[in-house]
Each structure stands twice: as structure tokens, then as C-alpha cells.
Short mmCIF file of C-alpha atoms and ligand atoms in Angstrom, two decimals:
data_model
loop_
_atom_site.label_atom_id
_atom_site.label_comp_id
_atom_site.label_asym_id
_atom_site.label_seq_id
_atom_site.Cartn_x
_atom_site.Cartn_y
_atom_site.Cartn_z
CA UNK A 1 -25.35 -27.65 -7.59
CA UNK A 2 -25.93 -30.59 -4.77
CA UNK A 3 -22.48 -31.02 -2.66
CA UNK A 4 -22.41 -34.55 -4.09
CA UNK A 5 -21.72 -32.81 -7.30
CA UNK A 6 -19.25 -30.45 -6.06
CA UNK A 7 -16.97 -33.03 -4.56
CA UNK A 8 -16.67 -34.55 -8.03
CA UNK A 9 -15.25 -30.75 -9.03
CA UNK A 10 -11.37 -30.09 -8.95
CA UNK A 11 -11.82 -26.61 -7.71
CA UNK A 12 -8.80 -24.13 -7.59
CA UNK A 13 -8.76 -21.36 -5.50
CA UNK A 14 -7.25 -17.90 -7.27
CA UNK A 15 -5.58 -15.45 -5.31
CA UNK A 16 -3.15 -12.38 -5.07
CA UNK A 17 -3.51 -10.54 -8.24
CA UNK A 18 -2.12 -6.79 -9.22
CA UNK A 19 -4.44 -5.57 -7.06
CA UNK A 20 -3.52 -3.55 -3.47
CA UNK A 21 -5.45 -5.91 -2.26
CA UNK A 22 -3.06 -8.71 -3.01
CA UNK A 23 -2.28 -9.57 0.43
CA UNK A 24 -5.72 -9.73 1.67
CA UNK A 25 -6.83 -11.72 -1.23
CA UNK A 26 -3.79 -14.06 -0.28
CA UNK A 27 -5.68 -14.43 2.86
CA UNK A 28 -9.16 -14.69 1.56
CA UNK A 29 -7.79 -17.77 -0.65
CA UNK A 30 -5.69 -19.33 2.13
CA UNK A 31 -7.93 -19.20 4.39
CA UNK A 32 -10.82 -20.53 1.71
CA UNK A 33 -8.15 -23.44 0.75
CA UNK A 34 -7.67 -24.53 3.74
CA UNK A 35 -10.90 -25.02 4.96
CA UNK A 36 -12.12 -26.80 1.46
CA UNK A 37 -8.47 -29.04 1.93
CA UNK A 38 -10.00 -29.72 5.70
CA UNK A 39 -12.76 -31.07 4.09
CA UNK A 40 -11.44 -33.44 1.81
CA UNK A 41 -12.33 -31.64 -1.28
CA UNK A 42 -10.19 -31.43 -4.53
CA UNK A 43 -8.87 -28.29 -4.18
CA UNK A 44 -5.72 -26.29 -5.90
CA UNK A 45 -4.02 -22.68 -4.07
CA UNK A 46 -3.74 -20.72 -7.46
CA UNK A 47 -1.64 -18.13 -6.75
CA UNK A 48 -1.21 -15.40 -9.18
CA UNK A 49 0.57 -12.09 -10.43
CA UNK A 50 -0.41 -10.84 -14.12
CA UNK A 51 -0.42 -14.48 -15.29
CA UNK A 52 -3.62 -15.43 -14.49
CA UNK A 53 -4.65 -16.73 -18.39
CA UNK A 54 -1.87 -18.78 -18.52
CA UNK A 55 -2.21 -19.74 -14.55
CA UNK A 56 -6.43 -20.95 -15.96
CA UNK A 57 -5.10 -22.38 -19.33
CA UNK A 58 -2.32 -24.92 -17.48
CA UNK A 59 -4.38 -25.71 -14.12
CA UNK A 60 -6.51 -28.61 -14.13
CA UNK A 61 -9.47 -27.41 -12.54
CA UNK A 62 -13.28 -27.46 -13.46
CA UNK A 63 -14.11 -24.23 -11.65
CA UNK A 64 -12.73 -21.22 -9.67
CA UNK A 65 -13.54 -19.83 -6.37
CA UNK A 66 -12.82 -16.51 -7.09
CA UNK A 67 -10.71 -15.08 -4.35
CA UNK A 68 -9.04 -12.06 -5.92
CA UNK A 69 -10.27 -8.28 -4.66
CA UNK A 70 -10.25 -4.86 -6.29
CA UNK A 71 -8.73 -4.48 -9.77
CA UNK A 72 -8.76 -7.52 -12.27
CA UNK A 73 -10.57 -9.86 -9.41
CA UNK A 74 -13.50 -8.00 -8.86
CA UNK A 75 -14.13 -5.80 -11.69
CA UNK A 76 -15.23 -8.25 -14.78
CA UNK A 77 -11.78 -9.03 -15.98
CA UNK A 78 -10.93 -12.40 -14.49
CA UNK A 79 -14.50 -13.22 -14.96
CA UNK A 80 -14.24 -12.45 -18.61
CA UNK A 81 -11.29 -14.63 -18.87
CA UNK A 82 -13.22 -17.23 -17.21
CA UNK A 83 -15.95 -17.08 -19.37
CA UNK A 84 -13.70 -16.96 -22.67
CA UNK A 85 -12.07 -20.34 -21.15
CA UNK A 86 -15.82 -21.72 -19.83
CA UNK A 87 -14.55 -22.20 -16.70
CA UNK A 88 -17.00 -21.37 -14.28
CA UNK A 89 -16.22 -19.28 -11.26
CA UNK A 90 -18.00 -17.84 -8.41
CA UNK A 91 -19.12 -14.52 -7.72
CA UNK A 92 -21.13 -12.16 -9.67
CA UNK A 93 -20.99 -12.47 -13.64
CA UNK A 94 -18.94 -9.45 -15.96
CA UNK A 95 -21.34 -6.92 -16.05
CA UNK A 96 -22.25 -7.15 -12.53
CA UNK A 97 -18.53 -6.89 -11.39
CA UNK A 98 -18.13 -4.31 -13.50
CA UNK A 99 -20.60 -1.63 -12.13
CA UNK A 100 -20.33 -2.70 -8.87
CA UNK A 101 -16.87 -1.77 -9.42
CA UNK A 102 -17.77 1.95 -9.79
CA UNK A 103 -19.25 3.91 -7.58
CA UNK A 104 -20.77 6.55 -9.17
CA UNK A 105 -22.36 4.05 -11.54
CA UNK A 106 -23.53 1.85 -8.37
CA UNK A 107 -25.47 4.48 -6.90
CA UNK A 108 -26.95 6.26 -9.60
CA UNK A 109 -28.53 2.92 -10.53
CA UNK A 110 -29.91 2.21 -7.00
CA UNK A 111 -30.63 5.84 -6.98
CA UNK A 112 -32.92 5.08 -9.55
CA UNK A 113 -34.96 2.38 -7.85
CA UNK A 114 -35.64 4.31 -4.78
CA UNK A 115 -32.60 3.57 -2.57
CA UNK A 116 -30.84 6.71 -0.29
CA UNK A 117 -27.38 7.44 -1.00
CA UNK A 118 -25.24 10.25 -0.19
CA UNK A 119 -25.33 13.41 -2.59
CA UNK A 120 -22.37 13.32 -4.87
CA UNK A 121 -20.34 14.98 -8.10
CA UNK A 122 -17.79 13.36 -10.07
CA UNK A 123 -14.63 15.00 -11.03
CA UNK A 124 -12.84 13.27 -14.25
CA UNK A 125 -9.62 14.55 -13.56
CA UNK A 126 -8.74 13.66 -17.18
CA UNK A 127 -10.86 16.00 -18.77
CA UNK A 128 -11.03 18.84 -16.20
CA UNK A 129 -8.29 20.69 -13.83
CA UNK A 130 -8.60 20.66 -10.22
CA UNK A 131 -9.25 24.28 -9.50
CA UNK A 132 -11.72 24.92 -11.93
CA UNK A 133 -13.66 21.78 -10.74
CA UNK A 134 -13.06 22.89 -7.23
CA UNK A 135 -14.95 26.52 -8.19
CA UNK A 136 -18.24 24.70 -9.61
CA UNK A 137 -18.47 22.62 -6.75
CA UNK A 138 -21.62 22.95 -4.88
CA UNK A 139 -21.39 20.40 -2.59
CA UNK A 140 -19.74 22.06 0.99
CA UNK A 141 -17.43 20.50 3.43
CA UNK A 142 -18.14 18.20 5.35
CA UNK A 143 -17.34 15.82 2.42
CA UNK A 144 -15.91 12.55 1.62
CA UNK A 145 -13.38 12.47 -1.49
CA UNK A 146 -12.95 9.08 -2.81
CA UNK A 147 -11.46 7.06 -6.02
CA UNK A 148 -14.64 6.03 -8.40
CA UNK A 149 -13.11 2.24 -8.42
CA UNK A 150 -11.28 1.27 -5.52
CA UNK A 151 -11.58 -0.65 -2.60
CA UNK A 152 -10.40 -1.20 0.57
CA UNK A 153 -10.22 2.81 1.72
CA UNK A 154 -7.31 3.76 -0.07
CA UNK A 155 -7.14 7.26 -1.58
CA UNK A 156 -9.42 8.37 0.47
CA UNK A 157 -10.41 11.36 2.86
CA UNK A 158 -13.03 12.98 5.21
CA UNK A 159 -12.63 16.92 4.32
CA UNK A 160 -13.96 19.30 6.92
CA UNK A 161 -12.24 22.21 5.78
CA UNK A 162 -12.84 23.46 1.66
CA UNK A 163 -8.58 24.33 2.31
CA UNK A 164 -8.09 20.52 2.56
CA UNK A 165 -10.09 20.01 -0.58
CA UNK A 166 -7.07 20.04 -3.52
CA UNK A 167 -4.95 17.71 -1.35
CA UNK A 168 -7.86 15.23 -1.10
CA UNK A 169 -8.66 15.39 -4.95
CA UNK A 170 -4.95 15.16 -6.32
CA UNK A 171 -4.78 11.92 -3.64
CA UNK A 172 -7.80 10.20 -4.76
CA UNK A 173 -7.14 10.93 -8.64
CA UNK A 174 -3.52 8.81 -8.22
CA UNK A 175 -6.07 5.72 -7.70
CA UNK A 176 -8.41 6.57 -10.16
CA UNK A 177 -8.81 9.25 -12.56
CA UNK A 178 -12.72 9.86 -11.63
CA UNK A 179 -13.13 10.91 -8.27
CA UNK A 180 -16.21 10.84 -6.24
CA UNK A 181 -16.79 13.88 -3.80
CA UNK A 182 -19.55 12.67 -1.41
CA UNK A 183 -21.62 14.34 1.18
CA UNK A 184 -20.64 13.00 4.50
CA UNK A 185 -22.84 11.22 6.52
CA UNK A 186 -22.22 11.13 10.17
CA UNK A 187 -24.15 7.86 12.09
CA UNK A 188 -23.35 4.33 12.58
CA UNK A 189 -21.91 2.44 10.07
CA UNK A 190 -23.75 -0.92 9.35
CA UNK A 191 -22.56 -3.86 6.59
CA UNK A 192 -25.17 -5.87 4.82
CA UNK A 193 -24.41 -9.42 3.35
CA UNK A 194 -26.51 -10.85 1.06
CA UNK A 195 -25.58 -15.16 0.03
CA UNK A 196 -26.98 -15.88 -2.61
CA UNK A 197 -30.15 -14.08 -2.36
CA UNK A 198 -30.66 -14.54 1.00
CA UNK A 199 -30.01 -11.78 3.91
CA UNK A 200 -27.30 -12.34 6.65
CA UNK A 201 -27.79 -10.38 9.98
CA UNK A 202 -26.07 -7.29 10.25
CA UNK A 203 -22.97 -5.76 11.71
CA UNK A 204 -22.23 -2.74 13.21
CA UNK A 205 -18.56 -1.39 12.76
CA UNK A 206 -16.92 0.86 15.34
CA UNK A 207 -13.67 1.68 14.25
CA UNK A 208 -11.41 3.28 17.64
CA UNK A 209 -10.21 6.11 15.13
CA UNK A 210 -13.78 6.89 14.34
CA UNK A 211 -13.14 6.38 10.41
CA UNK A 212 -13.10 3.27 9.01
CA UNK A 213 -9.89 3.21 6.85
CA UNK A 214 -7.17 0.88 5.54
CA UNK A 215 -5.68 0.75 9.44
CA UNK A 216 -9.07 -0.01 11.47
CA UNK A 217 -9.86 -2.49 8.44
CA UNK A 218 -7.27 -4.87 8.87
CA UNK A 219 -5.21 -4.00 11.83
CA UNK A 220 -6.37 -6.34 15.22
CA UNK A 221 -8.07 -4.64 17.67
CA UNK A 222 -8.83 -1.29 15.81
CA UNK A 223 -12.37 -2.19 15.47
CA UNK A 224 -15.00 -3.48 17.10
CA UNK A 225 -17.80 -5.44 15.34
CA UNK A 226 -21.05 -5.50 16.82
CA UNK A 227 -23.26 -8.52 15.21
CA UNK A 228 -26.01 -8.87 15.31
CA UNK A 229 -26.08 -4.68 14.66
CA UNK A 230 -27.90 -3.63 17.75
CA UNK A 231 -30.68 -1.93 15.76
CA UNK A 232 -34.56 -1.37 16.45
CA UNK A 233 -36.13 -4.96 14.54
CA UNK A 234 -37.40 -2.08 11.88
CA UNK A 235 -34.42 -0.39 11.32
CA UNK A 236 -32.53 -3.68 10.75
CA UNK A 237 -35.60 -4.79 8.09
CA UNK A 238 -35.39 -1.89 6.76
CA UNK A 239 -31.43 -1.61 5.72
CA UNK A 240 -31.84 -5.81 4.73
CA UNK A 241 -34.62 -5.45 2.33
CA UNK A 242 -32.52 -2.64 1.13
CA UNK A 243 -29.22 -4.64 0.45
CA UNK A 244 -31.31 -7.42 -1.02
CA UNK A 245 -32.90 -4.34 -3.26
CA UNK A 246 -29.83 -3.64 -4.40
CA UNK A 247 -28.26 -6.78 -4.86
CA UNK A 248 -31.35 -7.97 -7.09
CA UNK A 249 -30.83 -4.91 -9.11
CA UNK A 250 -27.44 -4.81 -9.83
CA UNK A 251 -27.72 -8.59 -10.61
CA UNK A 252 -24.92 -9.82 -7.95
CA UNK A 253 -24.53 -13.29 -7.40
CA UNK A 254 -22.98 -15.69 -4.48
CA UNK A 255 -22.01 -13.05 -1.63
CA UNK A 256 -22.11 -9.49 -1.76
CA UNK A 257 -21.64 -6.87 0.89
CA UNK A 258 -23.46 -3.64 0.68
CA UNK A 259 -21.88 -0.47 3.08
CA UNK A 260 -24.48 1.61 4.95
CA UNK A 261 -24.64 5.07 7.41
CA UNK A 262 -27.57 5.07 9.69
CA UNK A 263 -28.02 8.71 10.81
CA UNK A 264 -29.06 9.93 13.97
CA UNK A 265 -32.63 10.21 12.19
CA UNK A 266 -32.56 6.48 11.47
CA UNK A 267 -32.22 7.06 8.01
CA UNK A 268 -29.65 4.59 5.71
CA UNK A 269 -27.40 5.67 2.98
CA UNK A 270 -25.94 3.18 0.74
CA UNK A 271 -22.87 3.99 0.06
CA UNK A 272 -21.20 0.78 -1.98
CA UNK A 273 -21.78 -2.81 -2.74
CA UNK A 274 -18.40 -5.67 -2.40
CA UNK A 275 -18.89 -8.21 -5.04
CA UNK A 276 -15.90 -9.82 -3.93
CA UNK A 277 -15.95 -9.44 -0.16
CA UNK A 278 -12.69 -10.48 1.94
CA UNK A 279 -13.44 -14.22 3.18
CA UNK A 280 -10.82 -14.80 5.98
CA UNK A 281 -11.74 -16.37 8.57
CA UNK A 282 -12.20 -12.44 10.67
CA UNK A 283 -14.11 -11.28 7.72
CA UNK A 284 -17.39 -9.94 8.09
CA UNK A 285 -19.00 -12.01 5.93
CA UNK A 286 -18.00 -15.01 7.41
CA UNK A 287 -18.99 -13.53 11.10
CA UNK A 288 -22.33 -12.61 9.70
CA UNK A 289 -22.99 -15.96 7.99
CA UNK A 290 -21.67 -17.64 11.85
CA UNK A 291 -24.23 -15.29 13.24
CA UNK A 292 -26.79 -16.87 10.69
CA UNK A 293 -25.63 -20.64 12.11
CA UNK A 294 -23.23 -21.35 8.71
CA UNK A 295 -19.67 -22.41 9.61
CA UNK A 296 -16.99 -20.90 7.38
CA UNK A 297 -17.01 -23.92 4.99
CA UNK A 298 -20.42 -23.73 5.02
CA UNK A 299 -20.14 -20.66 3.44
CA UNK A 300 -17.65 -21.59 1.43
CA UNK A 301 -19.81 -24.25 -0.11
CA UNK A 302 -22.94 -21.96 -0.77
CA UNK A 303 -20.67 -19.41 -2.71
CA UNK A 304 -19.81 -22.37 -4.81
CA UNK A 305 -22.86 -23.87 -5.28
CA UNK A 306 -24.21 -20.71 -6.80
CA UNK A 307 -22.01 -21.19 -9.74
CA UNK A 308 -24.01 -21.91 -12.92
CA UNK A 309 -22.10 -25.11 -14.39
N1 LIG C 1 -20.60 9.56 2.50
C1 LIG C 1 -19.96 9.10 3.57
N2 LIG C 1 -20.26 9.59 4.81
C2 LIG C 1 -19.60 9.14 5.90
N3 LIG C 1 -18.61 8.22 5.87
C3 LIG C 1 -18.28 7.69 4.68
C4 LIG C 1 -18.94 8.10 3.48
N4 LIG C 1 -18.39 7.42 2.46
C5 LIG C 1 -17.44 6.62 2.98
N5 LIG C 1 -17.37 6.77 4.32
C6 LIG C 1 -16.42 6.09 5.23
O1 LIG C 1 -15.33 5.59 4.46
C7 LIG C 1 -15.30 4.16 4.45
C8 LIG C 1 -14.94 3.63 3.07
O2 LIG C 1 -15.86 4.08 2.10
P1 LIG C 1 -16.56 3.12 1.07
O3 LIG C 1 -17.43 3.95 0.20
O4 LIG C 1 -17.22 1.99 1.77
O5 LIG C 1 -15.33 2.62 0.17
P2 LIG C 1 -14.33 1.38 0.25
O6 LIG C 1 -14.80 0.46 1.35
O7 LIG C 1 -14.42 0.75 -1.10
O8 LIG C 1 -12.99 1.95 0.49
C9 LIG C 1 -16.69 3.76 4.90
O9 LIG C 1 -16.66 2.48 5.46
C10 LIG C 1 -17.06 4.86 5.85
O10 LIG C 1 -16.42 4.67 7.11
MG1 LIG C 2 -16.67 -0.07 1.92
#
């Protein structure tokens, strides 16, 4: 879609949700609002709870920047409400958001084409009890115990110790009732954003704590960001091609942000892909796409020119 086009569009921004990422994806959308508002365009705040059919049946819009995270936003459901009311939205379509929702799925399907990612087992806490899981576990500490679907490092923890095991597992199933138990990788930690097709330059993230959780995340000052990633020119190749790999084969669309360990043998794991990565104006894909020469509504306009009208 040209930008001529696009100013014609009444374009409403949704955001909040059920999610526990509400209150960054109030922030995602404000901050997206705002900067469309600063630029004259025709543009609504949609701010939701659970309404968000009635919220698309009443607004007057003729398509949705998507700005809703984790559950509902990012998993397929507000995008199959969108496509049962033709509205179109941006972002990846519903079966995209859907298995890039869960990350056992994710990785055994980039498993499959080749990509590294950590060794892991799957615990369906509905179906089995914790300590007879626990004794058919062959993976050894160190681990990392994590919800299957989640986002935003909630529910989960680094386990050195097989005593700290149980706790980690009866945490993690409150957010999901699969849980992931992954080998842990220890290296640098490097985010990949891919715009629509296209590779942004990397970051490296140094959280003070030295894990990256729900604190360092969104709490100023807690992390440093390093971009462009101060990586060998291969290295960095490498890990792109690799997030555009994945993106291509999990059939993402607008921005995506794949999660990556580089190991002290300059090796990357993949760990996850964001379909719906956080858009205020500190976000890391808006400081990659700066990095790249795009200003924030810049972005903002090539995530919404990827929508299919
Ligand atoms: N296998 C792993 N090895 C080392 N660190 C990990 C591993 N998996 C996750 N982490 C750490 O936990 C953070 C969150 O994990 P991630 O899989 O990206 O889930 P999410 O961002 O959805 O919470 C990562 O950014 C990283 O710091
Ligand atoms: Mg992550």
C-alpha cells in the first residue's frame, strides 16, 4: 500500500487487552497513536478489555494496527476476529500468530529447517504429575523452565540446582499448563528484527542482573542495549540470515523479533520469535529500525503498509 493510500485509511490503534501485558501494550499503542496523530493521519486510541468484538463492530475504522501483546493480541484470536469482520490489521496472519505463540511448536519447526535451538522436553502438566515427570527427565541442571505460551518473562526460571526444579515447574504451569524445560545457554544475548522481510541490525542486551526478566525488561536503567550488536561482520550475517530463515518459515508478516544466545563458541540458539513486538518509543524494534535510518513513524508506516487490503 503507497502512503497516499494509507492517509485515505481511518486507522485505529488497539490496545490493552486481558493480557499481562496490558500495560505495555497501552504503551506500544500510545506511543504508536501519537506519532500517527503527529502526522496528521486519521487515527482512533482503541482501548480495550474483553470487548474487543464489540470495540471492532462500533469503531469506524478501515484497518487496525495491532498493538495488543501476549494472549488474545498476539496469538491468532484478535486476528481471527479481524478476519471474520474483514478488517484488515497488521501483523502476522492466524496461523502465524498462533505457533509463534508456542514455543515448543516454534522451535521444533525451525528445528526442522536447520536452525540451532536449545535442547528441550515438554511437561503437560495436565496429563502428567510433577514428580513423575521430574524422574524421566533427562535433561540436567543448568536449565531454563518456562510457560509454552507466554511472553514477557513471566513464570519463568534459570534452575542450577535439580532441588529448585518442582518450584520452577509448579510456577511456570500457573501460566500455562505445558511447560518448556530448556537447556541453558550461557553467552550473549542478541535480538533480531525482521520488517517486513527485510533485516534490521542487531542488538545486544546486557541486563545488570545478568538475566533478562520482567524487571531488566522494562525497568530504566536495568539494561543496557548495545546496537549495532558488536559482533564479528560473520557472526552478525550469520544470526540475520537466521531470523529472516525463520521468519520466512513460520510465515510472519510486518515486524517480528526473533531471541538469540551466542555462546562463547560463536554458536546461536534461537530461542523464540515476537510477532507482536513492544513498539514504544524505547523498544528494540524501534532502536533497531533508528539504527537502520527509519524514524519511529517510519516504522510505524511500513508495519502498516504490509497489510494486505
Ligand atoms: N535456553 C536458554 N538459555 C539461556 N537463557 C535463556 C534461555 N531461554 C531463555 N533465556 C533467558 O530468558 C529470557 C526470556 O526467555 P524467552 O524464551 O525469550 O521468553 P520470553 O521473552 O517470551 O519471556 C531470555 O531473554 C534469556 O535471557
Ligand atoms: Mg524473549
Amino acid at each position: 500500500m503507497e502512503l497516499t493510500q494509507l492517509r485515505k485509511k481511518r486507522i485505529g490503534v488497539l490496545a490493552g487487552g486481558i493480557s499481562s501485558e496490558k500495560e505495555i501494550s497501552l504503551k506500544t499503542g500510545k506511543a504508536v497513536f501519537e506519532a500517527l496523530k503527529s502526522k496528521s493521519y486519521q487515527v482512533q486510541f482503541l482501548e480495550v478489555q474483553d470487548n474487543i468484538i464489540e470495540t471492532l463492530q462500533k469503531a469506524k475504522i478501515d484497518i487496525i494496527f495491532n498493538a495488543l501483546h501476549g494472549t488474545w493480541g498476539e496469538d491468532g484470536v484478535v486476528q481471527s476476529a479481524c478476519e471474520m469482520l474483514k478488517i484488515p490489521y497488521t501483523g502476522s496472519h492466524v496461523a502465524s500468530s498462533s505457533l509463534c505463540m508456542v514455543k515448543s511448536w516454534t522451535k521444533m519447526v525451525v528445528q526442522k529447517e536447520g536452525i540451532l535451538t536449545p535442547t528441550f522436553i515438554l511437561w503437560d502438566s495436565s496429563k502428567e504429575k510433577v514428580d513423575s515427570f521430574m524422574k524421566k527427565l533427562s535433561l540436567k541442571p543448568p536449565v531454563i523452565v518456562k510457560p509454552d505460551a507466554q511472553g514477557s518473562t513471566v513464570g519463568i526460571s534459570i534452575i542450577k540446582k535439580f532441588s529448585q526444579l518442582k518450584n520452577a515447574l509448579m510456577v511456570a504451569q500457573k501460566f500455562d499448563s505445558c511447560v518448556l524445560v530448556e537447556g541453558f545457554i550461557s553467552g550473549k544475548e542478541i535480538t533480531a528484527s525482521v520488517l517486513n522481510g527485510k533485516s534490521l541490525p542487531l542488538i545486544e542486551i546486557k541486563p545488570k542482573s545478568g538475566f533478562y526478566d520482567y524487571k531488566s525488561k522494562y525497568t530504566k536503567g536495568q539494561t543496557e542495549y548495545l546496537c549495532p550488536a558488536p559482533l564479528s561482520k560473520s557472526i552478525t550475517q550469520k544470526i540475520q540470515n537466521t531470523s529472516l530463515k525463520a521468519y520466512d518459515i513460520l510465515r510472519c508478516r510486518g515486524a517480528a523479533r526473533s531471541d538469540f544466545i551466542v555462546d562463547k563458541n560463536n554458536k546461536a540458539w534461537f530461542l523464540e520469535i515476537n510477532t507482536l513486538p513492544g513498539m514504544t518509543e524505547t523498544s528494540l524494534v524501534p532502536k533497531a529500525a533508528k539504527e537502520f535510518g527509519l524514524s519511529f513513524i517510519k516504522l510505524v508506516e511500513e508495519i502498516l503498509r504490509s497489510v494486505d487490503l
